[in-house]
Amino acid sequence: MLHAEVGIRRGSLQLRAAFEVPEGTVLGVFGPSGAGKTTLLGAIAGFIDLDDGEIRVDGVTLSTPGHTVPLERRGVGLVRQRPALFGHLSVRGNVGFAPRSTEQEVAALLERFGLTELAHRRPRELSGGEAQRVAIARALAAHPRVLLFDEPMTGLDHGLVDEVARAIREAARTCCVVLVEHDFALLARLADSILVLDRGRQLQLASSALLQRAPSSERVASLLGMVGPLVRGRSRWWCWPEKIRFACASSQGPNAEGVIVGEPRFVRGRFEHRVVVGEVGTLSLAAQSPWPPGPVRLELEDPVAIEEGCEEIAGTHERSEAAQSTEVGA
Amino acid sequence: MLSALPSRAPELPPRGVRRPSLLGVVGLLVGLASWVVILAPVITLLIELRVGAILAALRAPGALDPAGTSLAASAIALASVVVLGTPLALVIAHHRGWLARLLEAGLLISLLLPPLVVGLLLVFMIGPLTPLGQLLGHLGLSATNTFLALVIAEVYEAVPYYVLAAAAAFGAVDPELELQARLLGESPLRAWRRVVVPNVAGELAAALSIAWARAIGAFGAVVIIAYHPYGLPMQVWVTLNEIGLARALPYALVLLVVALPFPALAYARSRHAAR
């Protein structure tokens, strides 16, 4: 179990976050640039000192203000966007680099991550996905109690992203994983719970499903990629863009006020509509049935429907569900 | 008229075989010409030398002593350069503040000093009448016209070249590699040895080659502070002055032969590291 209460002041960034990660689970960390995500990983890895708080793993204190256990004795692994493999060693040499690894473990890790065939290759002969798998296997060979990932899938092709994502879930079987990722959809797929950071503040910590259903604030909803607000009476609603579908108001009736059809345009063989959403402006969506052509023709400023109804939209003015999540330093 | 069409497509050159372009041929010729110009003194040496002259020069009593002196002094000087220079190179490579830049600037200044001036300054620094010279005297040592003086002169001529080249090599190593090695469980020293050193081996070998060439060929500072015992460059100079050019040239060849194996090995090592 990773227990972290992190307080760090670095330049203009004041980072405050508190969370726990049980073994075998993945904590996702999400936020815009400058939120403090990488600083948070640096504090857990041990190359950034704490100004406040404490980091413990399985009850053993790793960092407090004024005391940081050295990197080599923390039992924390780190895989970054650049895998930083040792170019002078083969794949097998990289995976077996950790002094604690044994030959049997290295062979097992090569097998587990599909690297046995590549064992004699040099890092420069690997694809991006293969290199990341080697980096993950290398980190696991050191028996880490915590494994940190800092945007390990950035810049990879779609197929390689899936390959690395599987490797991350595989790695999480034996340790606590903290994953920083800027693609929220991917993060939601991989993480058991997600911590949302913004300019050093912890905005929300909740399970992946709960976070998508009930962001704790409009800022969180906006960061996650939801659109809004849709104003209905005194309530303000946010929704996921993919839930918006074109439908004629007269035939089905809009189930969300404030979502109306804007100017259509023809782009690369299909129609796109500018959909006006509440107060935030416009959103481009590919045209879908029934327009065009179809029995129903949408006109400018026609209202359009939200596919699954209001349940899919977070009620950000009420904190009933979101109250289950924690908020620190707000 | 199908029969008029070529029955087979024109044959393409095999994969990997490229027809040389005109620009490539011109570039190759210019490169070869540059090589000849740069190596002209060595080629001249080989043309001018006669086997008989070499044998006569080398058979003279004590003729090969300077080679032994040069090899021994340069080996000790190189070891001293590595011990003195490596920590300094690491400081320059890993610190970004004004101190590192100051250290670097100091080395560049010492690089700009003509070796002859370095020799003169060494006289003022460790000559027999200076405090350091007197201290050495109390220890039964002298830094003027001794083997120690030869080593010191060679160190001062070689060390800036090594430090600047080694600092560039250390600075080019991705710090993430060392960080990863430590996160995997290695102490800072072992992480440095297992990850940094293999990554800079080629560049360090090149830096050592340059330092070796500077040390074994040192003359400017040597002629001022270590006229005796003769190393090879001094032997060439003395023979030239006392006997003549023809007798001096064989020692130049000996200098080349004695100095060459180390850079050749280092070059092979750096080529291996680059693969």
PDB file of C-alpha atoms in Angstrom, chain B:
ATOM      1  CA  MET B   1       2.384  -3.725 -81.925  1.00  0.00           C
ATOM      2  CA  LEU B   2       2.938  -5.545 -78.724  1.00  0.00           C
ATOM      3  CA  SER B   3       6.150  -7.054 -79.985  1.00  0.00           C
ATOM      4  CA  ALA B   4       7.698  -3.580 -80.109  1.00  0.00           C
ATOM      5  CA  LEU B   5       7.329  -3.200 -76.375  1.00  0.00           C
ATOM      6  CA  PRO B   6      10.272  -4.277 -74.227  1.00  0.00           C
ATOM      7  CA  SER B   7       9.693  -7.822 -73.069  1.00  0.00           C
ATOM      8  CA  ARG B   8      11.315  -7.201 -69.688  1.00  0.00           C
ATOM      9  CA  ALA B   9      11.398  -4.282 -67.379  1.00  0.00           C
ATOM     10  CA  PRO B  10      14.838  -2.652 -67.142  1.00  0.00           C
ATOM     11  CA  GLU B  11      16.927  -4.290 -64.455  1.00  0.00           C
ATOM     12  CA  LEU B  12      17.198  -2.331 -61.262  1.00  0.00           C
ATOM     13  CA  PRO B  13      20.449  -2.337 -59.311  1.00  0.00           C
ATOM     14  CA  PRO B  14      20.387  -4.843 -56.441  1.00  0.00           C
ATOM     15  CA  ARG B  15      19.042  -3.506 -53.141  1.00  0.00           C
ATOM     16  CA  GLY B  16      21.681  -1.743 -51.137  1.00  0.00           C
ATOM     17  CA  VAL B  17      23.805  -0.951 -54.235  1.00  0.00           C
ATOM     18  CA  ARG B  18      23.637   2.751 -55.036  1.00  0.00           C
ATOM     19  CA  ARG B  19      25.073   4.334 -58.095  1.00  0.00           C
ATOM     20  CA  PRO B  20      27.503   7.046 -56.927  1.00  0.00           C
ATOM     21  CA  SER B  21      26.388  10.578 -57.761  1.00  0.00           C
ATOM     22  CA  LEU B  22      28.712  13.160 -59.278  1.00  0.00           C
ATOM     23  CA  LEU B  23      28.596  15.140 -56.041  1.00  0.00           C
ATOM     24  CA  GLY B  24      29.543  12.009 -54.098  1.00  0.00           C
ATOM     25  CA  VAL B  25      32.548  11.350 -56.362  1.00  0.00           C
ATOM     26  CA  VAL B  26      33.706  14.975 -56.097  1.00  0.00           C
ATOM     27  CA  GLY B  27      33.288  14.844 -52.311  1.00  0.00           C
ATOM     28  CA  LEU B  28      35.351  11.662 -52.140  1.00  0.00           C
ATOM     29  CA  LEU B  29      38.161  13.187 -54.232  1.00  0.00           C
ATOM     30  CA  VAL B  30      38.193  16.355 -52.106  1.00  0.00           C
ATOM     31  CA  GLY B  31      38.302  14.216 -48.968  1.00  0.00           C
ATOM     32  CA  LEU B  32      41.241  12.189 -50.291  1.00  0.00           C
ATOM     33  CA  ALA B  33      43.084  15.364 -51.295  1.00  0.00           C
ATOM     34  CA  SER B  34      42.535  16.824 -47.809  1.00  0.00           C
ATOM     35  CA  TRP B  35      43.882  13.617 -46.276  1.00  0.00           C
ATOM     36  CA  VAL B  36      47.062  13.844 -48.370  1.00  0.00           C
ATOM     37  CA  VAL B  37      47.551  17.524 -47.444  1.00  0.00           C
ATOM     38  CA  ILE B  38      47.055  16.845 -43.731  1.00  0.00           C
ATOM     39  CA  LEU B  39      49.368  13.841 -43.734  1.00  0.00           C
ATOM     40  CA  ALA B  40      51.976  15.518 -45.958  1.00  0.00           C
ATOM     41  CA  PRO B  41      54.576  15.861 -43.150  1.00  0.00           C
ATOM     42  CA  VAL B  42      54.266  12.164 -42.266  1.00  0.00           C
ATOM     43  CA  ILE B  43      54.482  11.186 -45.924  1.00  0.00           C
ATOM     44  CA  THR B  44      57.537  13.410 -46.277  1.00  0.00           C
ATOM     45  CA  LEU B  45      59.116  11.723 -43.268  1.00  0.00           C
ATOM     46  CA  LEU B  46      58.601   8.288 -44.811  1.00  0.00           C
ATOM     47  CA  ILE B  47      59.955   9.459 -48.171  1.00  0.00           C
ATOM     48  CA  GLU B  48      63.040  11.151 -46.703  1.00  0.00           C
ATOM     49  CA  LEU B  49      64.054   8.335 -44.386  1.00  0.00           C
ATOM     50  CA  ARG B  50      66.524   5.706 -45.522  1.00  0.00           C
ATOM     51  CA  VAL B  51      66.786   2.297 -43.882  1.00  0.00           C
ATOM     52  CA  GLY B  52      70.515   2.699 -43.437  1.00  0.00           C
ATOM     53  CA  ALA B  53      70.103   6.038 -41.699  1.00  0.00           C
ATOM     54  CA  ILE B  54      67.490   4.589 -39.332  1.00  0.00           C
ATOM     55  CA  LEU B  55      69.721   1.656 -38.399  1.00  0.00           C
ATOM     56  CA  ALA B  56      72.748   3.884 -37.925  1.00  0.00           C
ATOM     57  CA  ALA B  57      70.861   6.237 -35.669  1.00  0.00           C
ATOM     58  CA  LEU B  58      69.238   3.555 -33.583  1.00  0.00           C
ATOM     59  CA  ARG B  59      72.455   1.512 -33.162  1.00  0.00           C
ATOM     60  CA  ALA B  60      74.224   4.401 -31.471  1.00  0.00           C
ATOM     61  CA  PRO B  61      74.851   3.726 -27.748  1.00  0.00           C
ATOM     62  CA  GLY B  62      71.864   4.837 -25.637  1.00  0.00           C
ATOM     63  CA  ALA B  63      69.884   5.796 -28.728  1.00  0.00           C
ATOM     64  CA  LEU B  64      66.691   4.143 -27.525  1.00  0.00           C
ATOM     65  CA  ASP B  65      66.876   5.497 -23.964  1.00  0.00           C
ATOM     66  CA  PRO B  66      64.792   8.582 -24.853  1.00  0.00           C
ATOM     67  CA  ALA B  67      62.021   6.284 -26.117  1.00  0.00           C
ATOM     68  CA  GLY B  68      61.890   4.527 -22.731  1.00  0.00           C
ATOM     69  CA  THR B  69      61.985   7.870 -20.918  1.00  0.00           C
ATOM     70  CA  SER B  70      59.185   9.262 -23.060  1.00  0.00           C
ATOM     71  CA  LEU B  71      57.011   6.168 -22.641  1.00  0.00           C
ATOM     72  CA  ALA B  72      57.449   6.045 -18.865  1.00  0.00           C
ATOM     73  CA  ALA B  73      56.960   9.783 -18.331  1.00  0.00           C
ATOM     74  CA  SER B  74      53.928   9.908 -20.636  1.00  0.00           C
ATOM     75  CA  ALA B  75      52.296   6.891 -18.978  1.00  0.00           C
ATOM     76  CA  ILE B  76      52.681   8.482 -15.524  1.00  0.00           C
ATOM     77  CA  ALA B  77      51.555  11.847 -16.899  1.00  0.00           C
ATOM     78  CA  LEU B  78      48.474  10.258 -18.471  1.00  0.00           C
ATOM     79  CA  ALA B  79      47.549   8.516 -15.218  1.00  0.00           C
ATOM     80  CA  SER B  80      47.951  11.853 -13.402  1.00  0.00           C
ATOM     81  CA  VAL B  81      45.817  13.591 -16.028  1.00  0.00           C
ATOM     82  CA  VAL B  82      43.034  11.033 -15.524  1.00  0.00           C
ATOM     83  CA  VAL B  83      43.174  11.264 -11.713  1.00  0.00           C
ATOM     84  CA  LEU B  84      43.297  15.064 -11.699  1.00  0.00           C
ATOM     85  CA  GLY B  85      41.095  15.699 -14.679  1.00  0.00           C
ATOM     86  CA  THR B  86      38.181  13.266 -14.343  1.00  0.00           C
ATOM     87  CA  PRO B  87      36.611  14.797 -11.198  1.00  0.00           C
ATOM     88  CA  LEU B  88      37.022  18.253 -12.720  1.00  0.00           C
ATOM     89  CA  ALA B  89      35.424  17.081 -15.968  1.00  0.00           C
ATOM     90  CA  LEU B  90      32.474  15.681 -13.987  1.00  0.00           C
ATOM     91  CA  VAL B  91      32.002  18.966 -12.120  1.00  0.00           C
ATOM     92  CA  ILE B  92      32.042  20.942 -15.374  1.00  0.00           C
ATOM     93  CA  ALA B  93      29.661  18.467 -17.030  1.00  0.00           C
ATOM     94  CA  HIS B  94      27.073  18.287 -14.262  1.00  0.00           C
ATOM     95  CA  HIS B  95      26.937  21.820 -12.888  1.00  0.00           C
ATOM     96  CA  ARG B  96      25.254  24.576 -14.792  1.00  0.00           C
ATOM     97  CA  GLY B  97      26.101  27.505 -12.534  1.00  0.00           C
ATOM     98  CA  TRP B  98      28.736  30.186 -12.776  1.00  0.00           C
ATOM     99  CA  LEU B  99      31.325  28.040 -10.988  1.00  0.00           C
ATOM    100  CA  ALA B 100      31.354  25.403 -13.737  1.00  0.00           C
ATOM    101  CA  ARG B 101      31.626  28.083 -16.407  1.00  0.00           C
ATOM    102  CA  LEU B 102      34.483  29.708 -14.468  1.00  0.00           C
ATOM    103  CA  LEU B 103      36.321  26.376 -14.287  1.00  0.00           C
ATOM    104  CA  GLU B 104      35.795  25.851 -17.996  1.00  0.00           C
ATOM    105  CA  ALA B 105      37.028  29.359 -18.819  1.00  0.00           C
ATOM    106  CA  GLY B 106      40.173  28.752 -16.750  1.00  0.00           C
ATOM    107  CA  LEU B 107      40.914  25.614 -18.729  1.00  0.00           C
ATOM    108  CA  LEU B 108      40.408  27.422 -22.011  1.00  0.00           C
ATOM    109  CA  ILE B 109      42.880  30.091 -20.884  1.00  0.00           C
ATOM    110  CA  SER B 110      45.480  27.460 -20.009  1.00  0.00           C
ATOM    111  CA  LEU B 111      44.830  25.888 -23.412  1.00  0.00           C
ATOM    112  CA  LEU B 112      45.571  29.196 -25.102  1.00  0.00           C
ATOM    113  CA  LEU B 113      48.928  29.623 -23.358  1.00  0.00           C
ATOM    114  CA  PRO B 114      51.820  28.624 -25.651  1.00  0.00           C
ATOM    115  CA  PRO B 115      53.606  25.565 -24.192  1.00  0.00           C
ATOM    116  CA  LEU B 116      56.828  27.563 -24.007  1.00  0.00           C
ATOM    117  CA  VAL B 117      55.097  30.090 -21.736  1.00  0.00           C
ATOM    118  CA  VAL B 118      53.705  27.243 -19.638  1.00  0.00           C
ATOM    119  CA  GLY B 119      57.308  26.069 -19.163  1.00  0.00           C
ATOM    120  CA  LEU B 120      58.429  29.548 -18.096  1.00  0.00           C
ATOM    121  CA  LEU B 121      55.545  29.827 -15.627  1.00  0.00           C
ATOM    122  CA  LEU B 122      56.389  26.390 -14.233  1.00  0.00           C
ATOM    123  CA  VAL B 123      59.893  27.691 -13.469  1.00  0.00           C
ATOM    124  CA  PHE B 124      58.317  30.505 -11.436  1.00  0.00           C
ATOM    125  CA  MET B 125      55.928  28.029  -9.804  1.00  0.00           C
ATOM    126  CA  ILE B 126      58.107  25.033  -8.916  1.00  0.00           C
ATOM    127  CA  GLY B 127      61.622  26.177  -9.710  1.00  0.00           C
ATOM    128  CA  PRO B 128      64.318  25.545  -7.037  1.00  0.00           C
ATOM    129  CA  LEU B 129      64.007  29.074  -5.579  1.00  0.00           C
ATOM    130  CA  THR B 130      60.229  28.981  -5.134  1.00  0.00           C
ATOM    131  CA  PRO B 131      58.456  27.816  -1.936  1.00  0.00           C
ATOM    132  CA  LEU B 132      57.095  24.749  -3.740  1.00  0.00           C
ATOM    133  CA  GLY B 133      60.517  23.985  -5.182  1.00  0.00           C
ATOM    134  CA  GLN B 134      62.105  24.277  -1.745  1.00  0.00           C
ATOM    135  CA  LEU B 135      59.423  22.023  -0.290  1.00  0.00           C
ATOM    136  CA  LEU B 136      60.231  19.431  -2.946  1.00  0.00           C
ATOM    137  CA  GLY B 137      63.906  19.914  -2.111  1.00  0.00           C
ATOM    138  CA  HIS B 138      63.213  19.018   1.534  1.00  0.00           C
ATOM    139  CA  LEU B 139      61.639  15.793   0.249  1.00  0.00           C
ATOM    140  CA  GLY B 140      64.735  15.054  -1.818  1.00  0.00           C
ATOM    141  CA  LEU B 141      62.986  15.907  -5.067  1.00  0.00           C
ATOM    142  CA  SER B 142      63.539  18.510  -7.737  1.00  0.00           C
ATOM    143  CA  ALA B 143      61.191  19.750 -10.429  1.00  0.00           C
ATOM    144  CA  THR B 144      63.917  21.090 -12.681  1.00  0.00           C
ATOM    145  CA  ASN B 145      65.779  18.946 -15.215  1.00  0.00           C
ATOM    146  CA  THR B 146      64.566  15.704 -13.676  1.00  0.00           C
ATOM    147  CA  PHE B 147      62.206  12.894 -14.665  1.00  0.00           C
ATOM    148  CA  LEU B 148      59.650  14.469 -12.277  1.00  0.00           C
ATOM    149  CA  ALA B 149      59.969  17.769 -14.140  1.00  0.00           C
ATOM    150  CA  LEU B 150      59.364  15.972 -17.439  1.00  0.00           C
ATOM    151  CA  VAL B 151      56.193  14.371 -16.045  1.00  0.00           C
ATOM    152  CA  ILE B 152      54.958  17.699 -14.647  1.00  0.00           C
ATOM    153  CA  ALA B 153      55.585  19.497 -17.937  1.00  0.00           C
ATOM    154  CA  GLU B 154      53.728  16.774 -19.852  1.00  0.00           C
ATOM    155  CA  VAL B 155      50.794  16.884 -17.418  1.00  0.00           C
ATOM    156  CA  TYR B 156      50.395  20.640 -17.831  1.00  0.00           C
ATOM    157  CA  GLU B 157      50.534  20.379 -21.605  1.00  0.00           C
ATOM    158  CA  ALA B 158      47.989  17.545 -21.772  1.00  0.00           C
ATOM    159  CA  VAL B 159      45.465  18.051 -18.998  1.00  0.00           C
ATOM    160  CA  PRO B 160      43.262  20.835 -20.480  1.00  0.00           C
ATOM    161  CA  TYR B 161      42.694  18.808 -23.644  1.00  0.00           C
ATOM    162  CA  TYR B 162      41.583  15.768 -21.631  1.00  0.00           C
ATOM    163  CA  VAL B 163      39.349  17.685 -19.219  1.00  0.00           C
ATOM    164  CA  LEU B 164      37.482  19.603 -21.911  1.00  0.00           C
ATOM    165  CA  ALA B 165      36.947  16.496 -24.059  1.00  0.00           C
ATOM    166  CA  ALA B 166      35.931  14.353 -21.071  1.00  0.00           C
ATOM    167  CA  ALA B 167      33.541  17.056 -19.788  1.00  0.00           C
ATOM    168  CA  ALA B 168      31.874  17.168 -23.191  1.00  0.00           C
ATOM    169  CA  ALA B 169      31.556  13.355 -23.117  1.00  0.00           C
ATOM    170  CA  PHE B 170      30.111  13.234 -19.580  1.00  0.00           C
ATOM    171  CA  GLY B 171      27.766  16.132 -20.354  1.00  0.00           C
ATOM    172  CA  ALA B 172      26.347  14.276 -23.352  1.00  0.00           C
ATOM    173  CA  VAL B 173      25.205  11.272 -21.290  1.00  0.00           C
ATOM    174  CA  ASP B 174      21.450  11.287 -20.663  1.00  0.00           C
ATOM    175  CA  PRO B 175      21.072  11.840 -16.879  1.00  0.00           C
ATOM    176  CA  GLU B 176      17.943   9.696 -17.019  1.00  0.00           C
ATOM    177  CA  LEU B 177      20.170   6.622 -17.505  1.00  0.00           C
ATOM    178  CA  GLU B 178      21.952   7.195 -14.195  1.00  0.00           C
ATOM    179  CA  LEU B 179      18.626   7.930 -12.496  1.00  0.00           C
ATOM    180  CA  GLN B 180      17.168   4.675 -13.809  1.00  0.00           C
ATOM    181  CA  ALA B 181      20.208   2.709 -12.661  1.00  0.00           C
ATOM    182  CA  ARG B 182      19.773   4.105  -9.151  1.00  0.00           C
ATOM    183  CA  LEU B 183      16.031   3.405  -9.107  1.00  0.00           C
ATOM    184  CA  LEU B 184      16.891  -0.159 -10.104  1.00  0.00           C
ATOM    185  CA  GLY B 185      18.967  -0.472  -6.937  1.00  0.00           C
ATOM    186  CA  GLU B 186      22.504   0.673  -7.741  1.00  0.00           C
ATOM    187  CA  SER B 187      24.469   3.087  -5.531  1.00  0.00           C
ATOM    188  CA  PRO B 188      25.575   6.365  -7.168  1.00  0.00           C
ATOM    189  CA  LEU B 189      29.128   5.072  -7.686  1.00  0.00           C
ATOM    190  CA  ARG B 190      28.059   1.728  -9.126  1.00  0.00           C
ATOM    191  CA  ALA B 191      25.412   3.406 -11.301  1.00  0.00           C
ATOM    192  CA  TRP B 192      28.141   5.671 -12.663  1.00  0.00           C
ATOM    193  CA  ARG B 193      30.468   2.746 -13.302  1.00  0.00           C
ATOM    194  CA  ARG B 194      27.822   0.483 -14.880  1.00  0.00           C
ATOM    195  CA  VAL B 195      25.965   3.050 -16.966  1.00  0.00           C
ATOM    196  CA  VAL B 196      27.906   6.274 -17.456  1.00  0.00           C
ATOM    197  CA  VAL B 197      31.370   4.825 -18.069  1.00  0.00           C
ATOM    198  CA  PRO B 198      30.258   2.371 -20.813  1.00  0.00           C
ATOM    199  CA  ASN B 199      28.344   5.183 -22.478  1.00  0.00           C
ATOM    200  CA  VAL B 200      31.354   7.509 -22.602  1.00  0.00           C
ATOM    201  CA  ALA B 201      34.004   4.841 -23.205  1.00  0.00           C
ATOM    202  CA  GLY B 202      34.474   5.785 -26.839  1.00  0.00           C
ATOM    203  CA  GLU B 203      34.655   9.521 -26.170  1.00  0.00           C
ATOM    204  CA  LEU B 204      36.945   9.015 -23.152  1.00  0.00           C
ATOM    205  CA  ALA B 205      39.234   6.870 -25.281  1.00  0.00           C
ATOM    206  CA  ALA B 206      39.412   9.700 -27.801  1.00  0.00           C
ATOM    207  CA  ALA B 207      40.087  12.220 -24.992  1.00  0.00           C
ATOM    208  CA  LEU B 208      42.860  10.012 -23.621  1.00  0.00           C
ATOM    209  CA  SER B 209      44.369   9.663 -27.092  1.00  0.00           C
ATOM    210  CA  ILE B 210      44.554  13.424 -27.452  1.00  0.00           C
ATOM    211  CA  ALA B 211      46.075  13.743 -23.978  1.00  0.00           C
ATOM    212  CA  TRP B 212      48.583  10.988 -24.752  1.00  0.00           C
ATOM    213  CA  ALA B 213      49.610  12.640 -28.011  1.00  0.00           C
ATOM    214  CA  ARG B 214      50.051  15.971 -26.209  1.00  0.00           C
ATOM    215  CA  ALA B 215      52.056  14.345 -23.402  1.00  0.00           C
ATOM    216  CA  ILE B 216      54.430  12.213 -25.462  1.00  0.00           C
ATOM    217  CA  GLY B 217      54.963  15.013 -27.976  1.00  0.00           C
ATOM    218  CA  ALA B 218      55.347  17.743 -25.325  1.00  0.00           C
ATOM    219  CA  PHE B 219      58.244  20.028 -26.162  1.00  0.00           C
ATOM    220  CA  GLY B 220      57.595  23.706 -25.386  1.00  0.00           C
ATOM    221  CA  ALA B 221      57.323  23.376 -21.616  1.00  0.00           C
ATOM    222  CA  VAL B 222      59.792  20.494 -21.544  1.00  0.00           C
ATOM    223  CA  VAL B 223      62.595  22.425 -23.199  1.00  0.00           C
ATOM    224  CA  ILE B 224      62.390  25.048 -20.416  1.00  0.00           C
ATOM    225  CA  ILE B 225      61.935  22.938 -17.286  1.00  0.00           C
ATOM    226  CA  ALA B 226      63.038  19.400 -18.227  1.00  0.00           C
ATOM    227  CA  TYR B 227      65.887  19.591 -20.702  1.00  0.00           C
ATOM    228  CA  HIS B 228      67.246  16.463 -19.058  1.00  0.00           C
ATOM    229  CA  PRO B 229      66.561  13.546 -19.114  1.00  0.00           C
ATOM    230  CA  TYR B 230      65.929  13.488 -22.856  1.00  0.00           C
ATOM    231  CA  GLY B 231      62.553  12.303 -24.041  1.00  0.00           C
ATOM    232  CA  LEU B 232      62.052  11.659 -27.753  1.00  0.00           C
ATOM    233  CA  PRO B 233      61.040  15.215 -28.776  1.00  0.00           C
ATOM    234  CA  MET B 234      64.100  16.560 -26.947  1.00  0.00           C
ATOM    235  CA  GLN B 235      66.278  13.886 -28.581  1.00  0.00           C
ATOM    236  CA  VAL B 236      65.058  15.032 -32.020  1.00  0.00           C
ATOM    237  CA  TRP B 237      65.814  18.665 -31.101  1.00  0.00           C
ATOM    238  CA  VAL B 238      69.260  17.964 -29.674  1.00  0.00           C
ATOM    239  CA  THR B 239      70.263  15.678 -32.553  1.00  0.00           C
ATOM    240  CA  LEU B 240      69.064  18.272 -35.057  1.00  0.00           C
ATOM    241  CA  ASN B 241      71.162  20.970 -33.373  1.00  0.00           C
ATOM    242  CA  GLU B 242      74.281  18.924 -32.743  1.00  0.00           C
ATOM    243  CA  ILE B 243      74.454  16.546 -35.737  1.00  0.00           C
ATOM    244  CA  GLY B 244      71.937  17.516 -38.367  1.00  0.00           C
ATOM    245  CA  LEU B 245      68.569  16.930 -39.927  1.00  0.00           C
ATOM    246  CA  ALA B 246      69.350  13.532 -41.440  1.00  0.00           C
ATOM    247  CA  ARG B 247      70.239  12.008 -38.059  1.00  0.00           C
ATOM    248  CA  ALA B 248      67.275  13.647 -36.316  1.00  0.00           C
ATOM    249  CA  LEU B 249      64.609  12.213 -38.619  1.00  0.00           C
ATOM    250  CA  PRO B 250      64.907   8.565 -37.459  1.00  0.00           C
ATOM    251  CA  TYR B 251      63.973   9.678 -33.939  1.00  0.00           C
ATOM    252  CA  ALA B 252      60.845  11.307 -35.347  1.00  0.00           C
ATOM    253  CA  LEU B 253      59.904   7.915 -36.784  1.00  0.00           C
ATOM    254  CA  VAL B 254      60.614   6.264 -33.426  1.00  0.00           C
ATOM    255  CA  LEU B 255      58.380   8.856 -31.740  1.00  0.00           C
ATOM    256  CA  LEU B 256      55.617   8.003 -34.167  1.00  0.00           C
ATOM    257  CA  VAL B 257      55.985   4.247 -33.689  1.00  0.00           C
ATOM    258  CA  VAL B 258      56.142   4.505 -29.893  1.00  0.00           C
ATOM    259  CA  ALA B 259      53.206   6.911 -29.633  1.00  0.00           C
ATOM    260  CA  LEU B 260      50.898   5.182 -32.105  1.00  0.00           C
ATOM    261  CA  PRO B 261      49.668   1.969 -30.383  1.00  0.00           C
ATOM    262  CA  PHE B 262      47.693   3.713 -27.640  1.00  0.00           C
ATOM    263  CA  PRO B 263      45.673   6.025 -29.942  1.00  0.00           C
ATOM    264  CA  ALA B 264      45.173   3.108 -32.336  1.00  0.00           C
ATOM    265  CA  LEU B 265      43.705   0.991 -29.531  1.00  0.00           C
ATOM    266  CA  ALA B 266      41.570   3.914 -28.367  1.00  0.00           C
ATOM    267  CA  TYR B 267      40.323   4.465 -31.913  1.00  0.00           C
ATOM    268  CA  ALA B 268      39.389   0.793 -32.188  1.00  0.00           C
ATOM    269  CA  ARG B 269      37.598   1.033 -28.820  1.00  0.00           C
ATOM    270  CA  SER B 270      35.657   4.115 -29.862  1.00  0.00           C
ATOM    271  CA  ARG B 271      34.628   2.456 -33.146  1.00  0.00           C
ATOM    272  CA  HIS B 272      33.473  -0.576 -31.182  1.00  0.00           C
ATOM    273  CA  ALA B 273      31.502   1.630 -28.777  1.00  0.00           C
ATOM    274  CA  ALA B 274      29.866   3.451 -31.680  1.00  0.00           C
ATOM    275  CA  ARG B 275      28.497   0.195 -33.169  1.00  0.00           C
TER     276      ARG B 275
END
